[in-house]
């Protein structure tokens, strides 16, 4: 194989590895339904959803007066071109009710005024069980099972936020 082919194969492998977490969030039947929806919206069949595709899908539903700003706002929800993987990421975040990494990180930072990057698990447990939408002890134990907690009992909330929003790192 030529160098060009080898380069493409490597890139595809990296892209698959980077996006594999989103596919594990759904059943195969759900992924198929998302694929069908994506195909319906991708009116020009180029593998990407763009402003023209959105205009066309709205027109097919009888709405012809959609403003460009509305369409651009929709497209800006994605961090890049909307291919199927990005589409799945966008819907996955909304369906699974997961806030963005920055939002979750900012919430944890409120409990870390010194900016150490970690919070002691006992303090966090006490806060979560006594404030706002109170957690149960079982919910907290479940959270701590998949949390990076060191020997001193500190939760590395930056790593935890990454895990919440991107899935667990898989060893290869």
Backbone as a printed PyTorch tensor [residue, N CA C, xyz], in Angstrom:
tensor([[[  0.8480,  -1.1930,   0.0000],
         [  0.0000,   0.0000,   0.0000],
         [  0.8790,   1.2380,   0.0000]],

        [[  0.4050,   2.2640,  -0.6250],
         [  1.1770,   3.5030,  -0.6910],
         [  1.1550,   4.2070,   0.6600]],

        [[  2.0390,   5.2240,   0.8060],
         [  2.0750,   5.9790,   2.0520],
         [  0.7480,   6.6870,   2.3010]],

        [[  0.1330,   7.1650,   1.2480],
         [ -1.1440,   7.8650,   1.3730],
         [ -2.2070,   6.9320,   1.9700]],

        [[ -2.2710,   5.7190,   1.4810],
         [ -3.2370,   4.7440,   1.9790],
         [ -2.9540,   4.4210,   3.4360]],

        [[ -1.6780,   4.1990,   3.7570],
         [ -1.3200,   3.8830,   5.1370],
         [ -1.7140,   5.0160,   6.0650]],

        [[ -1.4840,   6.2380,   5.6380],
         [ -1.8240,   7.3930,   6.4610],
         [ -3.3270,   7.4340,   6.7130]],

        [[ -4.1260,   7.1970,   5.6820],
         [ -5.5780,   7.2050,   5.8280],
         [ -6.0330,   6.1110,   6.7850]],

        [[ -5.4360,   4.9270,   6.6670],
         [ -5.8200,   3.8310,   7.5550],
         [ -5.5490,   4.1940,   8.9970]],

        [[ -4.3940,   4.7830,   9.2770],
         [ -4.0450,   5.1880,  10.6380],
         [ -4.9990,   6.2440,  11.1490]],

        [[ -5.3460,   7.2020,  10.3100],
         [ -6.2760,   8.2650,  10.7030],
         [ -7.6480,   7.7040,  11.0220]],

        [[ -8.0760,   6.7400,  10.2210],
         [ -9.3900,   6.1340,  10.4530],
         [ -9.3840,   5.3710,  11.7740]],

        [[ -8.2680,   4.7150,  12.0740],
         [ -8.1650,   3.9670,  13.3210],
         [ -8.2440,   4.9230,  14.5110]],

        [[ -7.5290,   6.0430,  14.4240],
         [ -7.5780,   7.0370,  15.5000],
         [ -8.9800,   7.6200,  15.6350]],

        [[ -9.6300,   7.9180,  14.5220],
         [-10.9820,   8.4740,  14.5550],
         [-11.9410,   7.4770,  15.1890]],

        [[-11.8030,   6.2030,  14.8430],
         [-12.6740,   5.1750,  15.4130],
         [-12.4460,   5.0780,  16.9180]],

        [[-11.1810,   5.0950,  17.3400],
         [-10.8670,   4.9850,  18.7580],
         [-11.4210,   6.1860,  19.5160]],

        [[-11.2770,   7.3810,  18.9680],
         [-11.7310,   8.5980,  19.6300],
         [-13.2380,   8.6580,  19.7430]],

        [[-13.9400,   8.0790,  18.7780],
         [-15.3930,   8.1820,  18.7690],
         [-16.0810,   6.9340,  19.3150]],

        [[-15.3240,   5.9140,  19.6640],
         [-15.9510,   4.6550,  20.0370],
         [-16.7950,   4.7780,  21.2950]],

        [[-16.4850,   5.7020,  22.1930],
         [-17.2530,   5.8270,  23.4240],
         [-18.7060,   6.1630,  23.1680]],

        [[-18.9670,   7.0420,  22.2260],
         [-20.3500,   7.4530,  21.9730],
         [-21.1880,   6.2750,  21.4720]],

        [[-20.6070,   5.3860,  20.7110],
         [-21.3430,   4.2380,  20.1930],
         [-21.6920,   3.2580,  21.3110]],

        [[-20.8590,   3.2100,  22.3540],
         [-21.1360,   2.2810,  23.4460],
         [-22.2620,   2.7740,  24.3520]],

        [[-22.6950,   4.0210,  24.1760],
         [-23.7900,   4.5610,  24.9860],
         [-25.1600,   4.1020,  24.5100]],

        [[-25.2290,   3.4980,  23.3240],
         [-26.5160,   3.1540,  22.7340],
         [-26.5710,   1.6950,  22.3330]],

        [[-27.7910,   1.1750,  22.2930],
         [-28.0260,  -0.1570,  21.7560],
         [-27.8750,  -0.0800,  20.2340]],

        [[-27.5960,  -1.2130,  19.6140],
         [-27.4290,  -1.2490,  18.1600],
         [-28.6880,  -0.7490,  17.4480]],

        [[-29.8600,  -1.0830,  17.9850],
         [-31.1150,  -0.6470,  17.3520],
         [-31.2610,   0.8770,  17.4300]],

        [[-30.8020,   1.4730,  18.5270],
         [-30.8690,   2.9330,  18.6480],
         [-29.9300,   3.5940,  17.6420]],

        [[-28.7460,   3.0360,  17.4950],
         [-27.7850,   3.5830,  16.5360],
         [-28.3720,   3.5330,  15.1290]],

        [[-29.0590,   2.4380,  14.8090],
         [-29.6920,   2.3080,  13.4960],
         [-30.7610,   3.3790,  13.3030]],

        [[-31.5370,   3.6620,  14.3450],
         [-32.5640,   4.7060,  14.2540],
         [-31.9210,   6.0730,  14.0400]],

        [[-30.8250,   6.3460,  14.7590],
         [-30.1130,   7.6140,  14.5720],
         [-29.5600,   7.7130,  13.1540]],

        [[-29.0680,   6.5860,  12.6330],
         [-28.5200,   6.5750,  11.2720],
         [-29.6190,   6.9070,  10.2660]],

        [[-30.8030,   6.3570,  10.4720],
         [-31.9240,   6.6530,   9.5780],
         [-32.2990,   8.1340,   9.6510]],

        [[-32.3310,   8.6820,  10.8630],
         [-32.6480,  10.1110,  11.0300],
         [-31.5710,  10.9700,  10.3710]],

        [[-30.3100,  10.6030,  10.5680],
         [-29.2020,  11.3490,   9.9600],
         [-29.3450,  11.3530,   8.4450]],

        [[-29.6500,  10.1860,   7.8830],
         [-29.7930,  10.0530,   6.4340],
         [-30.9460,  10.9040,   5.9120]],

        [[-32.0320,  10.9830,   6.6670],
         [-33.1550,  11.8390,   6.2660],
         [-32.7550,  13.3170,   6.2360]],

        [[-31.9860,  13.7320,   7.2390],
         [-31.5960,  15.1440,   7.3360],
         [-30.5100,  15.4940,   6.3200]],

        [[-29.6040,  14.5610,   6.0530],
         [-28.5140,  14.7900,   5.0940],
         [-29.0830,  14.7120,   3.6770]],

        [[-29.8190,  15.7440,   3.3080],
         [-30.5510,  15.7650,   2.0490],
         [-29.6690,  15.5930,   0.8100]],

        [[-28.4670,  16.1740,   0.8240],
         [-27.6080,  16.0750,  -0.3590],
         [-26.6880,  14.8470,  -0.3250]],

        [[-26.8400,  14.0190,   0.6940],
         [-26.1230,  12.7360,   0.8110],
         [-24.5930,  12.8570,   0.7380]],

        [[-24.0430,  13.9410,   1.3280],
         [-22.5790,  14.0860,   1.3170],
         [-21.9250,  13.5990,   2.6000]],

        [[-22.7300,  13.0610,   3.5360],
         [-22.1680,  12.5390,   4.7840],
         [-22.0540,  13.5820,   5.8850]],

        [[-22.5110,  14.8080,   5.6140],
         [-22.4570,  15.8850,   6.5990],
         [-23.7760,  16.6390,   6.5930]],

        [[-24.1800,  17.1120,   7.7550],
         [-25.3650,  17.9620,   7.8400],
         [-24.8830,  19.4050,   7.8630]],

        [[-25.3580,  20.1950,   6.9020],
         [-24.9790,  21.6080,   6.8430],
         [-26.2430,  22.4660,   6.7870]],

        [[-26.0590,  23.7600,   6.6410],
         [-27.1820,  24.6960,   6.6650],
         [-28.1920,  24.3950,   5.5560]],

        [[-27.7050,  24.0450,   4.3790],
         [-28.6200,  23.7350,   3.2680],
         [-29.4560,  22.4960,   3.5640]],

        [[-28.8320,  21.4940,   4.1880],
         [-29.5830,  20.2960,   4.5680],
         [-30.6940,  20.6560,   5.5490]],

        [[-30.3640,  21.5030,   6.5260],
         [-31.3740,  21.9080,   7.5060],
         [-32.5080,  22.6870,   6.8450]],

        [[-32.1500,  23.5850,   5.9240],
         [-33.1840,  24.3360,   5.1970],
         [-34.1050,  23.3770,   4.4470]],

        [[-33.5020,  22.4110,   3.7650],
         [-34.2700,  21.4490,   2.9760],
         [-35.1970,  20.6080,   3.8500]],

        [[-34.6850,  20.1690,   4.9980],
         [-35.5260,  19.3230,   5.8570],
         [-36.6730,  20.1390,   6.4330]],

        [[-36.4170,  21.3870,   6.8030],
         [-37.4990,  22.2570,   7.2690],
         [-38.5270,  22.4800,   6.1580]],

        [[-38.0470,  22.7270,   4.9390],
         [-38.9600,  22.9440,   3.8050],
         [-39.8310,  21.7110,   3.5730]],

        [[-39.2350,  20.5200,   3.7140],
         [-40.0140,  19.2960,   3.5190],
         [-41.0910,  19.1340,   4.5860]],

        [[-40.9030,  19.8140,   5.7170],
         [-41.8970,  19.7790,   6.7920],
         [-42.8600,  20.9590,   6.7060]],

        [[-42.7010,  21.7790,   5.6450],
         [-43.6130,  22.8900,   5.4150],
         [-43.1890,  24.2110,   6.0290]],

        [[-42.0220,  24.2570,   6.6360],
         [-41.5560,  25.5060,   7.2500],
         [-40.4680,  26.1050,   6.3570]],

        [[-40.8310,  27.1690,   5.6590],
         [-39.8980,  27.7700,   4.6920],
         [-39.3210,  29.0970,   5.1580]],

        [[-39.7640,  29.5780,   6.3060],
         [-39.2980,  30.8870,   6.7660],
         [-38.2850,  30.7980,   7.9150]],

        [[-37.4640,  29.7650,   7.9470],
         [-36.4640,  29.6040,   8.9980],
         [-35.3160,  30.5820,   8.7350]],

        [[-34.9520,  31.3310,   9.7570],
         [-33.8810,  32.3210,   9.6290],
         [-32.5170,  31.6480,   9.6330]],

        [[-31.5860,  32.2090,   8.8630],
         [-30.2200,  31.6920,   8.8130],
         [-29.5900,  31.6450,  10.2040]],

        [[-29.9060,  32.6590,  11.0340],
         [-29.3310,  32.7090,  12.3820],
         [-29.7520,  31.4850,  13.2040]],

        [[-31.0070,  31.0700,  13.0450],
         [-31.5010,  29.8880,  13.7590],
         [-30.7250,  28.6440,  13.3210]],

        [[-30.5470,  28.5080,  12.0170],
         [-29.8380,  27.3490,  11.4730],
         [-28.3840,  27.3550,  11.9180]],

        [[-27.7520,  28.5220,  11.8630],
         [-26.3530,  28.6330,  12.2820],
         [-26.2080,  28.3370,  13.7690]],

        [[-27.1800,  28.7560,  14.5500],
         [-27.1580,  28.4660,  15.9830],
         [-27.2070,  26.9580,  16.2340]],

        [[-28.0390,  26.2590,  15.4600],
         [-28.1210,  24.8030,  15.5760],
         [-26.7740,  24.1650,  15.2430]],

        [[-26.1730,  24.6170,  14.1610],
         [-24.9070,  24.0340,  13.7140],
         [-23.7770,  24.3180,  14.6930]],

        [[-23.8650,  25.4450,  15.4090],
         [-22.8050,  25.8040,  16.3660],
         [-22.8180,  24.9340,  17.6160]],

        [[-23.8700,  24.1530,  17.8090],
         [-23.8960,  23.2370,  18.9550],
         [-22.8300,  22.1540,  18.8000]],

        [[-22.4330,  21.8880,  17.5800],
         [-21.3890,  20.8930,  17.3090],
         [-20.0290,  21.5620,  17.3840]],

        [[-19.0260,  20.7760,  17.7490],
         [-17.6610,  21.3020,  17.8370],
         [-16.9180,  21.2070,  16.5110]],

        [[-17.5930,  20.7490,  15.4850],
         [-16.9880,  20.6200,  14.1610],
         [-18.0530,  20.2410,  13.1590]],

        [[-17.6310,  19.8310,  11.9640],
         [-18.6010,  19.4140,  10.9480],
         [-19.4740,  18.2760,  11.4870]],

        [[-20.7380,  18.2790,  11.1150],
         [-21.6690,  17.2910,  11.6570],
         [-21.7300,  16.0670,  10.7440]],

        [[-20.8400,  15.1190,  11.0120],
         [-20.9260,  13.8160,  10.3650],
         [-21.7590,  12.9250,  11.2900]],

        [[-21.8700,  11.6500,  10.9960],
         [-22.7430,  10.8030,  11.8090],
         [-22.2610,  10.6970,  13.2500]],

        [[-20.9570,  10.5840,  13.4570],
         [-20.4230,  10.4690,  14.8170],
         [-20.7300,  11.7260,  15.6240]],

        [[-20.5520,  12.8960,  15.0110],
         [-20.8600,  14.1470,  15.7000],
         [-22.3580,  14.2190,  16.0050]],

        [[-23.1740,  13.8070,  15.0620],
         [-24.6250,  13.7680,  15.2310],
         [-24.9930,  12.9110,  16.4430]],

        [[-24.3640,  11.7490,  16.5320],
         [-24.6130,  10.8360,  17.6460],
         [-24.1510,  11.4620,  18.9560]],

        [[-23.0160,  12.1390,  18.9420],
         [-22.5270,  12.8270,  20.1420],
         [-23.5160,  13.8940,  20.6080]],

        [[-24.0230,  14.6760,  19.6650],
         [-24.9650,  15.7440,  20.0110],
         [-26.2340,  15.1780,  20.6330]],

        [[-26.8120,  14.1800,  20.0070],
         [-28.0320,  13.5960,  20.5370],
         [-27.7560,  12.8050,  21.8040]],

        [[-26.6170,  12.1490,  21.8450],
         [-26.2620,  11.3790,  23.0370],
         [-26.1950,  12.2510,  24.2650]],

        [[-25.5490,  13.4010,  24.1450],
         [-25.4340,  14.3170,  25.2810],
         [-26.8060,  14.7930,  25.7350]],

        [[-27.6740,  15.0770,  24.7710],
         [-29.0160,  15.5620,  25.1240],
         [-29.8710,  14.4380,  25.7320]],

        [[-29.8310,  13.2620,  25.1300],
         [-30.6510,  12.1550,  25.6200],
         [-30.1740,  11.6200,  26.9550]],

        [[-28.8680,  11.5830,  27.1310],
         [-28.3350,  11.0590,  28.3730],
         [-28.3170,  12.1060,  29.4720]],

        [[-28.6560,  13.3530,  29.1220],
         [-28.7440,  14.4100,  30.1230],
         [-27.4050,  14.8220,  30.6940]],

        [[-26.3570,  14.6760,  29.9380],
         [-25.0250,  15.0110,  30.4210],
         [-24.6830,  16.4390,  30.0210]],

        [[-24.3330,  17.2400,  31.0210],
         [-23.8660,  18.5910,  30.7380],
         [-22.4810,  18.5170,  30.1230]],

        [[-22.0490,  19.6070,  29.5470],
         [-20.7210,  19.6620,  28.9700],
         [-19.6360,  19.5620,  30.0340]],

        [[-18.4510,  19.1430,  29.6190],
         [-17.3370,  18.9490,  30.5500],
         [-17.0380,  20.2230,  31.3390]],

        [[-17.0470,  21.3640,  30.6580],
         [-16.7330,  22.6370,  31.3220],
         [-17.7720,  22.9670,  32.3980]],

        [[-19.0290,  22.7090,  32.1360],
         [-20.0990,  22.9690,  33.1030],
         [-19.9190,  22.1140,  34.3550]],

        [[-19.6370,  20.8350,  34.1540],
         [-19.4550,  19.9230,  35.2820],
         [-18.2100,  20.3120,  36.0680]],

        [[-17.1450,  20.6440,  35.3520],
         [-15.8960,  21.0560,  35.9980],
         [-16.1200,  22.2970,  36.8640]],

        [[-16.8650,  23.2640,  36.3450],
         [-17.1510,  24.4780,  37.1120],
         [-17.9450,  24.1810,  38.3780]],

        [[-18.8400,  23.2080,  38.3070],
         [-19.6110,  22.8270,  39.4950],
         [-18.6810,  22.2650,  40.5670]],

        [[-17.7400,  21.4120,  40.1880],
         [-16.7910,  20.8560,  41.1530],
         [-15.8540,  21.9390,  41.7000]],

        [[-15.4880,  22.8870,  40.8590],
         [-14.5780,  23.9570,  41.2980],
         [-15.1750,  24.7700,  42.4450]],

        [[-16.5000,  24.8170,  42.5350],
         [-17.1420,  25.5320,  43.6380],
         [-16.7700,  24.9070,  44.9820]],

        [[-16.4840,  23.6160,  44.9920],
         [-16.1080,  22.9090,  46.2150],
         [-14.5920,  22.8930,  46.4130]],

        [[-13.8590,  23.5530,  45.5450],
         [-12.3900,  23.5630,  45.5810],
         [-11.8770,  25.0010,  45.4400]],

        [[-12.1410,  25.8520,  46.4420],
         [-11.7730,  27.2690,  46.3190],
         [-10.2690,  27.5010,  46.1580]],

        [[ -9.4420,  26.5570,  46.6110],
         [ -7.9890,  26.7090,  46.4810],
         [ -7.4620,  26.2170,  45.1410]],

        [[ -8.3380,  25.6360,  44.3240],
         [ -7.9450,  25.1850,  42.9910],
         [ -6.9580,  24.0360,  42.9880]],

        [[ -7.0780,  23.1130,  43.9370],
         [ -6.1520,  21.9750,  44.0230],
         [ -6.4130,  20.9110,  42.9560]],

        [[ -7.6510,  20.8800,  42.4320],
         [ -7.9770,  19.8710,  41.4280],
         [ -8.5590,  18.6090,  42.0240]],

        [[ -8.7090,  18.6000,  43.3490],
         [ -9.3260,  17.4440,  44.0010],
         [-10.1430,  17.9050,  45.1990]],

        [[-11.0800,  17.0440,  45.5890],
         [-11.9640,  17.3030,  46.7270],
         [-11.9950,  16.0310,  47.5520]],

        [[-11.9010,  16.1720,  48.8730],
         [-11.9460,  14.9790,  49.7100],
         [-13.3310,  14.3460,  49.6070]],

        [[-13.3440,  13.0240,  49.4630],
         [-14.6070,  12.3180,  49.2220],
         [-15.5980,  12.4760,  50.3730]],

        [[-15.1220,  12.5560,  51.6080],
         [-16.0390,  12.7140,  52.7430],
         [-16.7360,  14.0710,  52.6960]],

        [[-15.9830,  15.1180,  52.3440],
         [-16.5700,  16.4570,  52.2230],
         [-17.6010,  16.4750,  51.0880]],

        [[-17.2200,  15.8960,  49.9530],
         [-18.1320,  15.8600,  48.8090],
         [-19.3970,  15.0760,  49.1540]],

        [[-19.2280,  13.9470,  49.8300],
         [-20.3830,  13.1240,  50.2150],
         [-21.3130,  13.9190,  51.1280]],

        [[-20.7500,  14.6060,  52.1090],
         [-21.5530,  15.3970,  53.0380],
         [-22.3300,  16.4910,  52.2890]],

        [[-21.6600,  17.1690,  51.3540],
         [-22.3100,  18.2360,  50.5920],
         [-23.4310,  17.6810,  49.7050]],

        [[-23.1610,  16.5700,  49.0350],
         [-24.1550,  16.0000,  48.1250],
         [-25.3730,  15.4270,  48.8500]],

        [[-25.1720,  15.0200,  50.0980],
         [-26.2890,  14.4360,  50.8400],
         [-27.1100,  15.4870,  51.5990]],

        [[-26.5900,  16.7250,  51.7030],
         [-27.2870,  17.7270,  52.5080],
         [-27.7460,  18.9540,  51.7170]],

        [[-27.3200,  19.1110,  50.4750],
         [-27.6260,  20.3120,  49.7050],
         [-28.4990,  20.0030,  48.4930]],

        [[-29.3280,  20.9640,  48.1080],
         [-30.1230,  20.9490,  46.8630],
         [-30.7980,  19.6040,  46.6100]],

        [[-30.5560,  19.0070,  45.4250],
         [-31.1320,  17.6950,  45.0910],
         [-30.2960,  16.6390,  45.7940]],

        [[-30.6910,  16.3230,  47.0140],
         [-29.8750,  15.4590,  47.8710],
         [-29.6770,  14.0640,  47.2700]],

        [[-28.4390,  13.6020,  47.3120],
         [-28.0930,  12.2510,  46.8830],
         [-28.3320,  11.2910,  48.0410]],

        [[-28.5960,  10.0400,  47.7110],
         [-28.6560,   9.0050,  48.7400],
         [-27.2510,   8.4390,  48.9020]],

        [[-27.0310,   7.7390,  50.0080],
         [-25.7250,   7.1090,  50.2460],
         [-25.4140,   6.1150,  49.1220]],

        [[-26.4350,   5.4070,  48.6330],
         [-26.2300,   4.4320,  47.5550],
         [-25.7850,   5.1250,  46.2650]],

        [[-26.4040,   6.2560,  45.9540],
         [-26.0200,   7.0040,  44.7470],
         [-24.5680,   7.4810,  44.8390]],

        [[-24.1750,   7.9330,  46.0030],
         [-22.7910,   8.4070,  46.1780],
         [-21.8160,   7.2390,  46.0820]],

        [[-22.1610,   6.1180,  46.7190],
         [-21.2930,   4.9360,  46.6210],
         [-21.1330,   4.5110,  45.1690]],

        [[-22.2120,   4.5460,  44.4030],
         [-22.1540,   4.2030,  42.9820],
         [-21.2190,   5.1540,  42.2430]],

        [[-21.3170,   6.4530,  42.5380],
         [-20.4660,   7.4440,  41.8990],
         [-18.9970,   7.1860,  42.2350]],

        [[-18.7140,   6.8940,  43.5050],
         [-17.3270,   6.6850,  43.9240],
         [-16.7140,   5.4230,  43.3220]],

        [[-17.5410,   4.4430,  42.9340],
         [-17.0220,   3.2150,  42.3280],
         [-16.2650,   3.4970,  41.0320]],

        [[-16.7310,   4.4990,  40.2790],
         [-16.0810,   4.7990,  39.0020],
         [-15.2800,   6.0920,  39.0690]],

        [[-14.8960,   6.4870,  40.2900],
         [-14.1950,   7.7560,  40.4810],
         [-12.7230,   7.5520,  40.7930]],

        [[-11.8850,   8.4560,  40.2730],
         [-10.4530,   8.3910,  40.5890],
         [-10.1870,   8.9940,  41.9800]],

        [[-10.1430,   8.1290,  42.9990],
         [ -9.8980,   8.5660,  44.3800],
         [ -8.5470,   8.0390,  44.8100]],

        [[ -7.6870,   8.9440,  45.3340],
         [ -6.3370,   8.5390,  45.7390],
         [ -6.3530,   7.9250,  47.1470]],

        [[ -5.1670,   7.5080,  47.6190],
         [ -5.0430,   6.8390,  48.9110],
         [ -5.4770,   7.7340,  50.0710]],

        [[ -5.3680,   9.0590,  49.9100],
         [ -5.7610,  10.0000,  50.9640],
         [ -7.2700,  10.2660,  50.9610]],

        [[ -8.0000,   9.7000,  49.9770],
         [ -9.4430,   9.8850,  49.9250],
         [ -9.8810,  11.0790,  49.1050]],

        [[ -8.9990,  11.6120,  48.2580],
         [ -9.3260,  12.7610,  47.4270],
         [ -9.7950,  12.3310,  46.0460]],

        [[-10.9010,  12.9390,  45.6130],
         [-11.4410,  12.7030,  44.2770],
         [-10.7770,  13.6660,  43.3000]],

        [[-10.1270,  13.1310,  42.2760],
         [ -9.5540,  13.9490,  41.1990],
         [-10.7120,  14.3110,  40.2800]],

        [[-11.3220,  15.4700,  40.5390],
         [-12.5550,  15.8020,  39.8230],
         [-12.3330,  16.1420,  38.3620]],

        [[-11.1170,  16.5650,  37.9890],
         [-10.8630,  16.8340,  36.5750],
         [-10.9250,  15.5300,  35.7750]],

        [[-10.3060,  14.4900,  36.2830],
         [-10.3650,  13.1830,  35.6170],
         [-11.7850,  12.6310,  35.6330]],

        [[-12.4680,  12.8470,  36.7440],
         [-13.8370,  12.3700,  36.8760],
         [-14.7470,  13.0480,  35.8480]],

        [[-14.5900,  14.3540,  35.6660],
         [-15.3890,  15.0870,  34.6730],
         [-15.1240,  14.5600,  33.2710]],

        [[-13.8590,  14.2550,  32.9780],
         [-13.5200,  13.7080,  31.6670],
         [-14.2340,  12.3680,  31.4660]],

        [[-14.2040,  11.5330,  32.5060],
         [-14.8400,  10.2210,  32.4230],
         [-16.3460,  10.3550,  32.2120]],

        [[-16.9710,  11.3060,  32.9110],
         [-18.4190,  11.5160,  32.7790],
         [-18.7800,  11.8960,  31.3450]],

        [[-17.9940,  12.7810,  30.7540],
         [-18.3550,  13.3140,  29.4400],
         [-17.7900,  12.5290,  28.2670]],

        [[-16.7260,  11.7640,  28.4760],
         [-16.0990,  11.0570,  27.3500],
         [-16.0970,   9.5450,  27.5190]],

        [[-16.4920,   9.0510,  28.6600],
         [-16.4240,   7.6200,  28.9120],
         [-15.0710,   7.2610,  29.4800]],

        [[-14.9740,   6.0400,  29.9920],
         [-13.7260,   5.6000,  30.5870],
         [-12.6960,   5.3260,  29.5130]],

        [[-11.4400,   5.6370,  29.8620],
         [-10.3420,   5.3320,  28.9430],
         [-10.2060,   3.8090,  28.8770]],

        [[-10.0260,   3.3150,  27.6980],
         [ -9.8460,   1.8810,  27.5310],
         [ -8.3750,   1.6000,  27.2520]],

        [[ -7.8290,   0.6420,  27.9820],
         [ -6.4400,   0.2400,  27.7620],
         [ -6.3480,  -0.5440,  26.4640]],

        [[ -5.2680,  -0.3200,  25.7210],
         [ -5.1130,  -1.0770,  24.4690],
         [ -3.8680,  -1.9060,  24.5120]]])
